[in-house]
């Protein structure tokens, strides 16, 4: 029995953008309203943390209304702020808390407590904050904030979360703050800051915020999440006869790496750009199955391209196993410090499904044209592993099941219903 995807699919609001809008709206003067705000558990963690800091937030389905407290209006929380599974919540909020004249504690779930925090502690200390961390590098963090000073900071890793942490701290700093990146990363914070009225200067690899003024409230719709769309795009490329359209998606160039890479290798993908909303380009993407695309020679993902597709690598690895020449992933050691060690988890699960894959310190070598066999998938509570291997299950022979399907709520609570809605079966 064959399977295919068809129809118009609506993606939840972009998770990265939703976090940033909520945090900046909390610091703004006036009331901000957002439609299509991400309904993910990660963004719920951000909302709960902000509410615990005294920010009035109301939510009606995916409409969120935030009454800004002004730059100096946050109040100390009565308990440790809990970021759950969300690295973005913890790292970005740490930048804001570093500028407050009170002490805060920040923590998260077991996965988040294993992830490296030295990368934000170092620049925040240079700016003048006092921070204690478990073993020097991990949450729980204790942050004694206060008046900060601007710094010139070269990121040791290409990370939008670290860049954003420093840029948010710069809102409380005397003088200019400049961040230099080793490779371009998503620039949602820069665009959001400008929408909220902050002057930001961007050149090729650096971003600068001068002594900032007050932030004003913002209204608008959050674009659909391209990283959520990636699972359906790849599924449509793998299942013969598929034809899907994804309207209202965020088309920020720092997130379009996957689409551009697939197009450059012959995938049948059309992008129609509409008007930008709050500085974020938005539009529709149509993806159609094309057998010739799967006949590609060995493809590689490496170098500066990696930060642009970092969250899409689990589903790209599944795609790689179905390309005739396979896929090589290099320069992606950052995957080892995501919600799980994604290099190990992808390799292990592809092997469980009978694919040939060789693990490398910074990536993997995936053999092509693999006949996948249905298997029990160990997600390690990682939402992107769960969704990527659900798609792998659609091209596998036999039954595939997940040990923890509910973990998809971290980014995409409606993932399975959206998939069921788009999936149809035939006898050809
Ligand atoms: C994010 C940045 C990336 C990405 C994460 C979201 C953000 O993390 O993997 O899912 O919203 O800034 P890093 O900054 O750790 O690369």
Short mmCIF file of C-alpha atoms and ligand atoms in Angstrom, two decimals:
data_model
loop_
_atom_site.label_atom_id
_atom_site.label_comp_id
_atom_site.label_asym_id
_atom_site.label_seq_id
_atom_site.Cartn_x
_atom_site.Cartn_y
_atom_site.Cartn_z
CA UNK A 1 0.00 0.00 0.00
CA UNK A 2 1.43 3.42 -0.97
CA UNK A 3 1.25 6.57 1.13
CA UNK A 4 1.33 10.19 0.08
CA UNK A 5 0.87 13.68 1.55
CA UNK A 6 -1.42 16.26 0.02
CA UNK A 7 -3.31 19.45 0.76
CA UNK A 8 -2.73 22.71 2.57
CA UNK A 9 -0.97 22.42 5.91
CA UNK A 10 -0.81 25.20 8.51
CA UNK A 11 2.23 25.28 10.76
CA UNK A 12 2.28 26.53 14.36
CA UNK A 13 3.88 29.93 15.04
CA UNK A 14 7.66 29.98 14.88
CA UNK A 15 9.09 28.92 18.24
CA UNK A 16 12.25 31.06 18.07
CA UNK A 17 10.30 34.19 17.15
CA UNK A 18 7.58 33.56 19.78
CA UNK A 19 10.16 33.38 22.61
CA UNK A 20 11.73 36.67 21.50
CA UNK A 21 8.43 38.51 21.08
CA UNK A 22 7.25 37.43 24.54
CA UNK A 23 10.47 38.54 26.24
CA UNK A 24 10.70 41.89 24.43
CA UNK A 25 6.97 42.58 24.92
CA UNK A 26 7.51 42.05 28.66
CA UNK A 27 10.17 44.81 28.65
CA UNK A 28 8.17 47.18 26.41
CA UNK A 29 5.89 50.11 27.27
CA UNK A 30 2.28 49.24 26.37
CA UNK A 31 0.30 46.17 25.37
CA UNK A 32 1.58 43.77 22.67
CA UNK A 33 -0.72 41.25 20.98
CA UNK A 34 0.44 38.29 18.92
CA UNK A 35 -1.63 35.95 16.78
CA UNK A 36 -0.41 32.43 15.92
CA UNK A 37 1.93 32.47 18.93
CA UNK A 38 3.68 29.09 19.24
CA UNK A 39 1.60 26.60 21.25
CA UNK A 40 4.73 24.63 22.10
CA UNK A 41 5.65 23.53 25.61
CA UNK A 42 8.93 25.46 25.19
CA UNK A 43 7.13 28.76 24.63
CA UNK A 44 4.72 27.97 27.48
CA UNK A 45 7.84 27.76 29.68
CA UNK A 46 8.85 31.26 28.57
CA UNK A 47 5.36 32.59 29.31
CA UNK A 48 5.34 31.00 32.77
CA UNK A 49 8.79 32.42 33.61
CA UNK A 50 7.74 35.92 32.53
CA UNK A 51 4.51 35.65 34.54
CA UNK A 52 6.60 34.63 37.57
CA UNK A 53 8.61 37.84 37.05
CA UNK A 54 5.38 39.87 37.37
CA UNK A 55 4.47 40.26 33.68
CA UNK A 56 0.69 40.14 32.98
CA UNK A 57 0.19 37.62 30.13
CA UNK A 58 -3.17 36.44 28.84
CA UNK A 59 -3.63 33.65 26.32
CA UNK A 60 -6.63 32.57 24.27
CA UNK A 61 -5.62 29.59 22.14
CA UNK A 62 -2.76 30.97 20.00
CA UNK A 63 -3.50 34.65 20.70
CA UNK A 64 -1.24 36.07 23.38
CA UNK A 65 -1.60 39.49 25.00
CA UNK A 66 1.31 40.85 27.06
CA UNK A 67 1.18 44.01 29.17
CA UNK A 68 4.72 45.35 29.13
CA UNK A 69 6.34 46.30 32.44
CA UNK A 70 8.98 48.58 30.90
CA UNK A 71 12.69 47.93 30.91
CA UNK A 72 12.97 48.24 34.70
CA UNK A 73 9.59 46.83 35.71
CA UNK A 74 10.29 43.11 36.29
CA UNK A 75 9.88 41.87 39.87
CA UNK A 76 11.92 39.13 41.57
CA UNK A 77 10.33 35.69 41.29
CA UNK A 78 9.49 33.90 44.53
CA UNK A 79 11.02 30.59 43.38
CA UNK A 80 13.52 29.31 40.79
CA UNK A 81 12.36 30.01 37.23
CA UNK A 82 11.73 26.73 35.42
CA UNK A 83 12.59 26.58 31.70
CA UNK A 84 11.60 22.91 31.25
CA UNK A 85 13.28 21.49 28.14
CA UNK A 86 13.85 24.89 26.54
CA UNK A 87 17.43 26.07 25.95
CA UNK A 88 16.12 29.25 24.31
CA UNK A 89 14.06 30.16 27.40
CA UNK A 90 16.96 29.65 29.76
CA UNK A 91 19.73 31.25 27.71
CA UNK A 92 17.78 34.30 26.51
CA UNK A 93 16.13 34.95 29.86
CA UNK A 94 19.57 34.78 31.54
CA UNK A 95 20.58 37.79 29.43
CA UNK A 96 17.59 39.78 30.71
CA UNK A 97 18.05 38.66 34.32
CA UNK A 98 21.71 39.70 34.21
CA UNK A 99 20.48 43.28 33.89
CA UNK A 100 18.03 43.22 36.84
CA UNK A 101 18.81 44.69 40.27
CA UNK A 102 17.77 41.46 41.99
CA UNK A 103 18.86 37.86 42.27
CA UNK A 104 17.26 35.05 40.23
CA UNK A 105 17.60 31.28 40.00
CA UNK A 106 17.01 29.54 36.66
CA UNK A 107 16.72 25.82 36.04
CA UNK A 108 15.20 23.22 33.70
CA UNK A 109 14.53 19.52 33.20
CA UNK A 110 17.23 16.80 33.30
CA UNK A 111 18.11 17.32 29.61
CA UNK A 112 18.50 21.08 30.01
CA UNK A 113 20.58 20.64 33.17
CA UNK A 114 23.12 18.67 31.10
CA UNK A 115 23.51 21.34 28.40
CA UNK A 116 26.47 23.77 28.41
CA UNK A 117 25.83 27.19 29.97
CA UNK A 118 29.48 28.33 30.19
CA UNK A 119 28.90 29.86 26.75
CA UNK A 120 26.46 32.44 28.21
CA UNK A 121 28.08 32.75 31.65
CA UNK A 122 31.37 33.99 30.20
CA UNK A 123 30.04 37.03 28.27
CA UNK A 124 27.49 37.93 30.99
CA UNK A 125 30.30 37.98 33.59
CA UNK A 126 32.35 40.20 31.27
CA UNK A 127 29.36 42.56 31.19
CA UNK A 128 29.34 42.69 35.01
CA UNK A 129 26.81 40.07 36.17
CA UNK A 130 27.62 37.62 38.98
CA UNK A 131 26.65 34.05 38.05
CA UNK A 132 27.01 30.71 39.81
CA UNK A 133 26.44 27.46 37.93
CA UNK A 134 26.33 23.79 38.81
CA UNK A 135 29.87 22.49 38.20
CA UNK A 136 30.65 25.89 36.65
CA UNK A 137 28.88 25.07 33.35
CA UNK A 138 25.34 23.84 33.97
CA UNK A 139 21.92 24.87 35.26
CA UNK A 140 20.69 25.54 37.91
CA UNK A 141 22.10 29.06 37.51
CA UNK A 142 22.04 31.76 40.18
CA UNK A 143 22.27 35.23 38.64
CA UNK A 144 22.94 38.40 40.63
CA UNK A 145 22.21 41.10 38.09
CA UNK A 146 22.84 44.82 38.10
CA UNK A 147 24.05 47.63 35.90
CA UNK A 148 26.03 46.14 33.00
CA UNK A 149 28.62 47.52 30.63
CA UNK A 150 28.73 46.96 26.87
CA UNK A 151 31.34 44.56 25.50
CA UNK A 152 32.84 43.45 22.19
CA UNK A 153 32.30 39.69 22.16
CA UNK A 154 33.39 37.09 19.64
CA UNK A 155 31.22 33.97 19.99
CA UNK A 156 33.29 30.79 20.45
CA UNK A 157 30.46 28.77 18.80
CA UNK A 158 27.96 29.80 16.13
CA UNK A 159 24.91 30.01 18.40
CA UNK A 160 21.88 32.28 18.00
CA UNK A 161 20.96 31.63 21.62
CA UNK A 162 24.30 32.95 22.90
CA UNK A 163 24.22 35.92 20.50
CA UNK A 164 20.67 36.71 21.63
CA UNK A 165 21.55 36.37 25.32
CA UNK A 166 24.26 39.04 24.94
CA UNK A 167 22.03 41.29 22.81
CA UNK A 168 19.23 41.12 25.41
CA UNK A 169 21.72 41.91 28.20
CA UNK A 170 22.87 44.90 26.14
CA UNK A 171 19.43 46.47 26.76
CA UNK A 172 20.65 47.05 30.33
CA UNK A 173 24.25 48.01 29.50
CA UNK A 174 26.09 51.32 29.51
CA UNK A 175 27.78 51.90 26.14
CA UNK A 176 27.80 49.87 22.94
CA UNK A 177 27.66 46.06 22.74
CA UNK A 178 28.98 44.27 19.69
CA UNK A 179 28.72 40.52 19.00
CA UNK A 180 30.84 38.85 16.32
CA UNK A 181 29.77 35.43 15.00
CA UNK A 182 32.04 32.72 13.55
CA UNK A 183 29.26 31.85 11.06
CA UNK A 184 25.85 33.42 10.43
CA UNK A 185 23.05 32.22 12.73
CA UNK A 186 19.31 33.00 12.82
CA UNK A 187 18.79 36.75 13.22
CA UNK A 188 15.30 36.88 14.76
CA UNK A 189 16.53 38.82 17.80
CA UNK A 190 18.03 41.56 15.65
CA UNK A 191 14.82 41.88 13.62
CA UNK A 192 12.60 41.77 16.72
CA UNK A 193 14.69 44.41 18.53
CA UNK A 194 14.22 46.75 15.58
CA UNK A 195 10.45 46.14 15.56
CA UNK A 196 10.31 47.03 19.27
CA UNK A 197 12.13 50.30 18.52
CA UNK A 198 15.78 49.48 19.31
CA UNK A 199 18.46 50.64 16.89
CA UNK A 200 20.56 47.69 15.74
CA UNK A 201 23.46 47.81 13.28
CA UNK A 202 24.28 44.57 11.41
CA UNK A 203 27.22 43.88 9.13
CA UNK A 204 28.27 40.58 7.61
CA UNK A 205 29.27 38.77 10.81
CA UNK A 206 28.62 41.31 13.57
CA UNK A 207 25.72 42.96 15.34
CA UNK A 208 25.84 46.13 17.39
CA UNK A 209 23.36 47.68 19.85
CA UNK A 210 24.09 51.24 21.02
CA UNK A 211 22.94 52.51 24.45
CA UNK A 212 19.31 51.48 24.01
CA UNK A 213 16.14 53.56 24.36
CA UNK A 214 12.74 52.40 25.67
CA UNK A 215 10.99 49.55 23.84
CA UNK A 216 7.51 50.11 22.49
CA UNK A 217 4.76 47.47 22.16
CA UNK A 218 4.32 45.47 18.94
CA UNK A 219 1.29 43.80 17.30
CA UNK A 220 1.33 41.08 14.67
CA UNK A 221 1.11 37.51 13.55
CA UNK A 222 3.93 35.08 14.22
CA UNK A 223 4.99 33.38 10.96
CA UNK A 224 4.64 29.58 10.65
CA UNK A 225 7.62 27.58 11.87
CA UNK A 226 9.88 26.42 9.04
CA UNK A 227 11.58 23.88 11.31
CA UNK A 228 8.19 22.24 11.97
CA UNK A 229 7.40 22.39 8.24
CA UNK A 230 10.67 20.56 7.47
CA UNK A 231 9.22 17.20 8.56
CA UNK A 232 6.33 17.50 6.09
CA UNK A 233 8.52 18.87 3.31
CA UNK A 234 10.86 15.89 3.54
CA UNK A 235 7.93 13.46 3.82
CA UNK A 236 6.48 14.92 0.59
CA UNK A 237 9.86 14.47 -1.14
CA UNK A 238 9.92 10.81 -0.06
CA UNK A 239 6.34 9.68 -0.75
CA UNK A 240 5.42 9.32 -4.46
CA UNK A 241 2.50 11.48 -5.63
CA UNK A 242 2.81 13.97 -2.75
CA UNK A 243 1.90 17.62 -3.28
CA UNK A 244 1.60 19.94 -0.26
CA UNK A 245 1.33 23.68 0.23
CA UNK A 246 2.41 25.37 3.45
CA UNK A 247 1.08 28.95 3.64
CA UNK A 248 2.14 31.71 6.05
CA UNK A 249 5.59 30.30 6.75
CA UNK A 250 8.52 32.33 8.04
CA UNK A 251 11.00 32.73 5.17
CA UNK A 252 13.83 34.44 7.05
CA UNK A 253 17.00 33.82 4.97
CA UNK A 254 18.86 32.59 8.07
CA UNK A 255 16.32 29.75 8.31
CA UNK A 256 15.92 28.92 4.61
CA UNK A 257 19.09 26.79 4.37
CA UNK A 258 17.13 23.55 4.06
CA UNK A 259 14.86 24.85 1.29
CA UNK A 260 17.73 26.36 -0.72
CA UNK A 261 19.85 23.22 -0.32
CA UNK A 262 17.01 20.92 -1.42
CA UNK A 263 16.20 23.17 -4.40
CA UNK A 264 19.85 23.31 -5.48
CA UNK A 265 19.86 19.49 -5.59
CA UNK A 266 16.76 19.23 -7.77
CA UNK A 267 13.88 18.99 -5.30
CA UNK A 268 10.59 20.32 -6.63
CA UNK A 269 9.98 23.19 -4.23
CA UNK A 270 8.45 26.59 -5.02
CA UNK A 271 8.66 29.56 -2.69
CA UNK A 272 6.24 32.46 -2.99
CA UNK A 273 7.23 35.43 -0.84
CA UNK A 274 4.53 37.75 0.51
CA UNK A 275 4.73 40.87 2.69
CA UNK A 276 7.05 40.91 5.70
CA UNK A 277 5.53 41.12 9.19
CA UNK A 278 7.55 42.95 11.85
CA UNK A 279 10.64 42.60 9.69
CA UNK A 280 10.20 38.84 9.17
CA UNK A 281 9.61 37.67 5.57
CA UNK A 282 6.55 35.42 5.22
CA UNK A 283 5.21 33.33 2.33
CA UNK A 284 4.03 29.99 1.02
CA UNK A 285 6.04 26.91 0.08
CA UNK A 286 4.79 24.17 -2.23
CA UNK A 287 6.58 20.80 -2.26
CA UNK A 288 5.97 18.07 -4.82
CA UNK A 289 7.46 14.60 -5.12
CA UNK A 290 9.97 14.18 -7.94
CA UNK A 291 11.60 10.76 -8.36
CA UNK A 292 14.74 12.18 -10.07
CA UNK A 293 15.59 14.15 -6.91
CA UNK A 294 16.06 10.89 -4.99
CA UNK A 295 18.56 9.75 -7.67
CA UNK A 296 21.11 12.34 -6.41
CA UNK A 297 24.79 11.44 -5.97
CA UNK A 298 26.25 11.59 -2.46
CA UNK A 299 25.33 14.94 -0.87
CA UNK A 300 27.16 16.74 1.94
CA UNK A 301 26.14 19.19 4.65
CA UNK A 302 29.12 20.96 6.25
CA UNK A 303 30.81 24.22 7.22
CA UNK A 304 28.95 27.52 7.55
CA UNK A 305 25.81 25.87 6.16
CA UNK A 306 25.35 23.84 9.36
CA UNK A 307 24.00 26.59 11.73
CA UNK A 308 21.35 27.43 9.09
CA UNK A 309 19.97 23.86 9.10
CA UNK A 310 20.92 22.80 12.63
CA UNK A 311 17.38 21.87 13.76
CA UNK A 312 16.61 20.14 10.46
CA UNK A 313 19.48 17.63 10.61
CA UNK A 314 17.46 14.78 12.20
CA UNK A 315 14.96 14.82 9.31
CA UNK A 316 17.73 15.42 6.74
CA UNK A 317 19.46 12.29 8.00
CA UNK A 318 16.28 10.30 7.36
CA UNK A 319 16.14 11.80 3.86
CA UNK A 320 19.83 10.96 3.33
CA UNK A 321 19.17 7.26 3.89
CA UNK A 322 16.73 7.37 0.93
CA UNK A 323 18.92 9.31 -1.53
CA UNK A 324 20.68 7.06 -4.03
CA UNK A 325 24.16 8.32 -3.03
CA UNK A 326 23.47 8.86 0.68
CA UNK A 327 24.46 11.85 2.81
CA UNK A 328 27.58 13.00 4.67
CA UNK A 329 27.11 15.37 7.63
CA UNK A 330 30.24 17.14 8.96
CA UNK A 331 31.10 20.12 11.23
CA UNK A 332 27.95 19.48 13.27
CA UNK A 333 29.40 18.62 16.72
CA UNK A 334 26.89 21.10 18.22
CA UNK A 335 24.26 18.42 17.67
CA UNK A 336 25.76 16.54 20.61
CA UNK A 337 24.61 19.26 23.03
CA UNK A 338 21.02 19.70 21.83
CA UNK A 339 17.94 18.31 23.64
CA UNK A 340 19.71 14.95 23.29
CA UNK A 341 23.04 13.89 21.73
CA UNK A 342 21.43 14.02 18.29
CA UNK A 343 24.38 12.47 16.46
CA UNK A 344 24.24 9.37 18.66
CA UNK A 345 20.42 9.20 18.63
CA UNK A 346 20.09 9.54 14.84
CA UNK A 347 22.79 6.94 14.17
CA UNK A 348 21.39 4.49 16.71
CA UNK A 349 17.80 4.79 15.44
CA UNK A 350 18.73 4.57 11.75
CA UNK A 351 20.74 1.44 12.57
CA UNK A 352 17.77 0.01 14.49
CA UNK A 353 15.79 0.47 11.27
CA UNK A 354 18.53 -1.52 9.43
CA UNK A 355 20.26 1.42 7.69
CA UNK A 356 24.03 1.59 7.27
CA UNK A 357 25.39 4.64 9.10
CA UNK A 358 28.82 5.42 10.50
CA UNK A 359 29.03 7.80 13.46
CA UNK A 360 31.72 10.52 13.35
CA UNK A 361 32.74 12.92 16.15
CA UNK A 362 31.14 15.84 14.28
CA UNK A 363 28.48 14.10 12.18
CA UNK A 364 27.84 10.87 10.32
CA UNK A 365 28.13 9.06 7.00
CA UNK A 366 24.77 7.70 5.85
CA UNK A 367 24.69 5.10 3.07
CA UNK A 368 22.10 5.68 0.36
CA UNK A 369 19.08 3.79 -0.93
CA UNK A 370 18.52 1.99 2.37
CA UNK A 371 15.48 -0.24 2.81
CA UNK A 372 14.28 0.81 6.27
CA UNK A 373 12.56 -1.68 8.55
CA UNK A 374 9.97 -0.65 11.10
CA UNK A 375 11.32 -0.58 14.66
CA UNK A 376 10.81 0.70 18.18
CA UNK A 377 12.39 4.18 18.31
CA UNK A 378 14.11 5.49 21.44
CA UNK A 379 13.39 9.23 21.41
CA UNK A 380 15.24 10.14 24.63
CA UNK A 381 12.44 12.66 25.06
CA UNK A 382 13.78 14.63 22.07
CA UNK A 383 10.92 16.09 20.00
CA UNK A 384 12.87 16.35 16.76
CA UNK A 385 14.05 12.72 16.99
CA UNK A 386 10.41 11.67 17.55
CA UNK A 387 9.13 13.59 14.51
CA UNK A 388 12.01 12.64 12.18
CA UNK A 389 11.58 8.93 12.92
CA UNK A 390 7.81 9.11 12.53
CA UNK A 391 8.52 10.19 8.94
CA UNK A 392 11.12 7.40 8.63
CA UNK A 393 8.33 5.01 9.69
CA UNK A 394 6.25 6.13 6.68
CA UNK A 395 8.88 4.86 4.24
CA UNK A 396 9.77 1.72 6.25
CA UNK A 397 8.44 -1.81 5.81
CA UNK A 398 6.51 -2.91 8.91
CA UNK A 399 5.48 -1.08 12.05
CA UNK A 400 7.43 1.78 13.64
CA UNK A 401 6.58 2.99 17.15
CA UNK A 402 8.00 5.64 19.47
CA UNK A 403 8.75 5.12 23.16
CA UNK A 404 7.54 8.66 23.99
CA UNK A 405 5.36 10.18 21.26
CA UNK A 406 4.09 12.88 23.65
CA UNK A 407 7.49 14.59 23.60
CA UNK A 408 6.51 16.29 20.31
CA UNK A 409 4.61 18.83 22.46
CA UNK A 410 7.98 20.50 23.16
CA UNK A 411 7.71 22.20 19.75
CA UNK A 412 4.62 20.90 17.90
CA UNK A 413 1.69 19.53 19.95
CA UNK A 414 -0.46 18.99 16.80
CA UNK A 415 2.23 17.14 14.82
CA UNK A 416 0.40 13.79 14.65
CA UNK A 417 -3.04 15.28 13.84
CA UNK A 418 -1.50 17.47 11.11
CA UNK A 419 0.20 14.40 9.65
CA UNK A 420 -2.98 12.30 9.77
CA UNK A 421 -4.89 15.09 8.04
CA UNK A 422 -2.37 15.24 5.15
CA UNK A 423 -1.74 11.51 4.73
CA UNK A 424 -3.68 9.33 2.33
CA UNK A 425 -3.24 5.72 1.26
CA UNK A 426 -3.47 4.07 -2.15
CA UNK A 427 -3.09 0.61 -3.67
CA UNK A 428 -0.68 1.50 -6.48
C1 LIG B 1 17.61 28.70 18.63
C2 LIG B 1 18.91 28.56 18.26
C3 LIG B 1 19.53 27.25 17.98
C4 LIG B 1 18.47 26.19 17.70
C5 LIG B 1 17.37 26.20 18.73
C6 LIG B 1 16.68 27.55 18.72
C7 LIG B 1 17.09 30.04 18.93
O1 LIG B 1 20.28 26.84 19.11
O2 LIG B 1 19.06 24.91 17.67
O3 LIG B 1 16.42 25.20 18.47
O4 LIG B 1 15.87 30.22 19.05
O5 LIG B 1 17.92 30.96 19.06
P1 LIG B 1 21.84 27.26 19.33
O6 LIG B 1 21.89 28.73 19.55
O7 LIG B 1 22.26 26.49 20.55
O8 LIG B 1 22.54 26.83 18.08
#
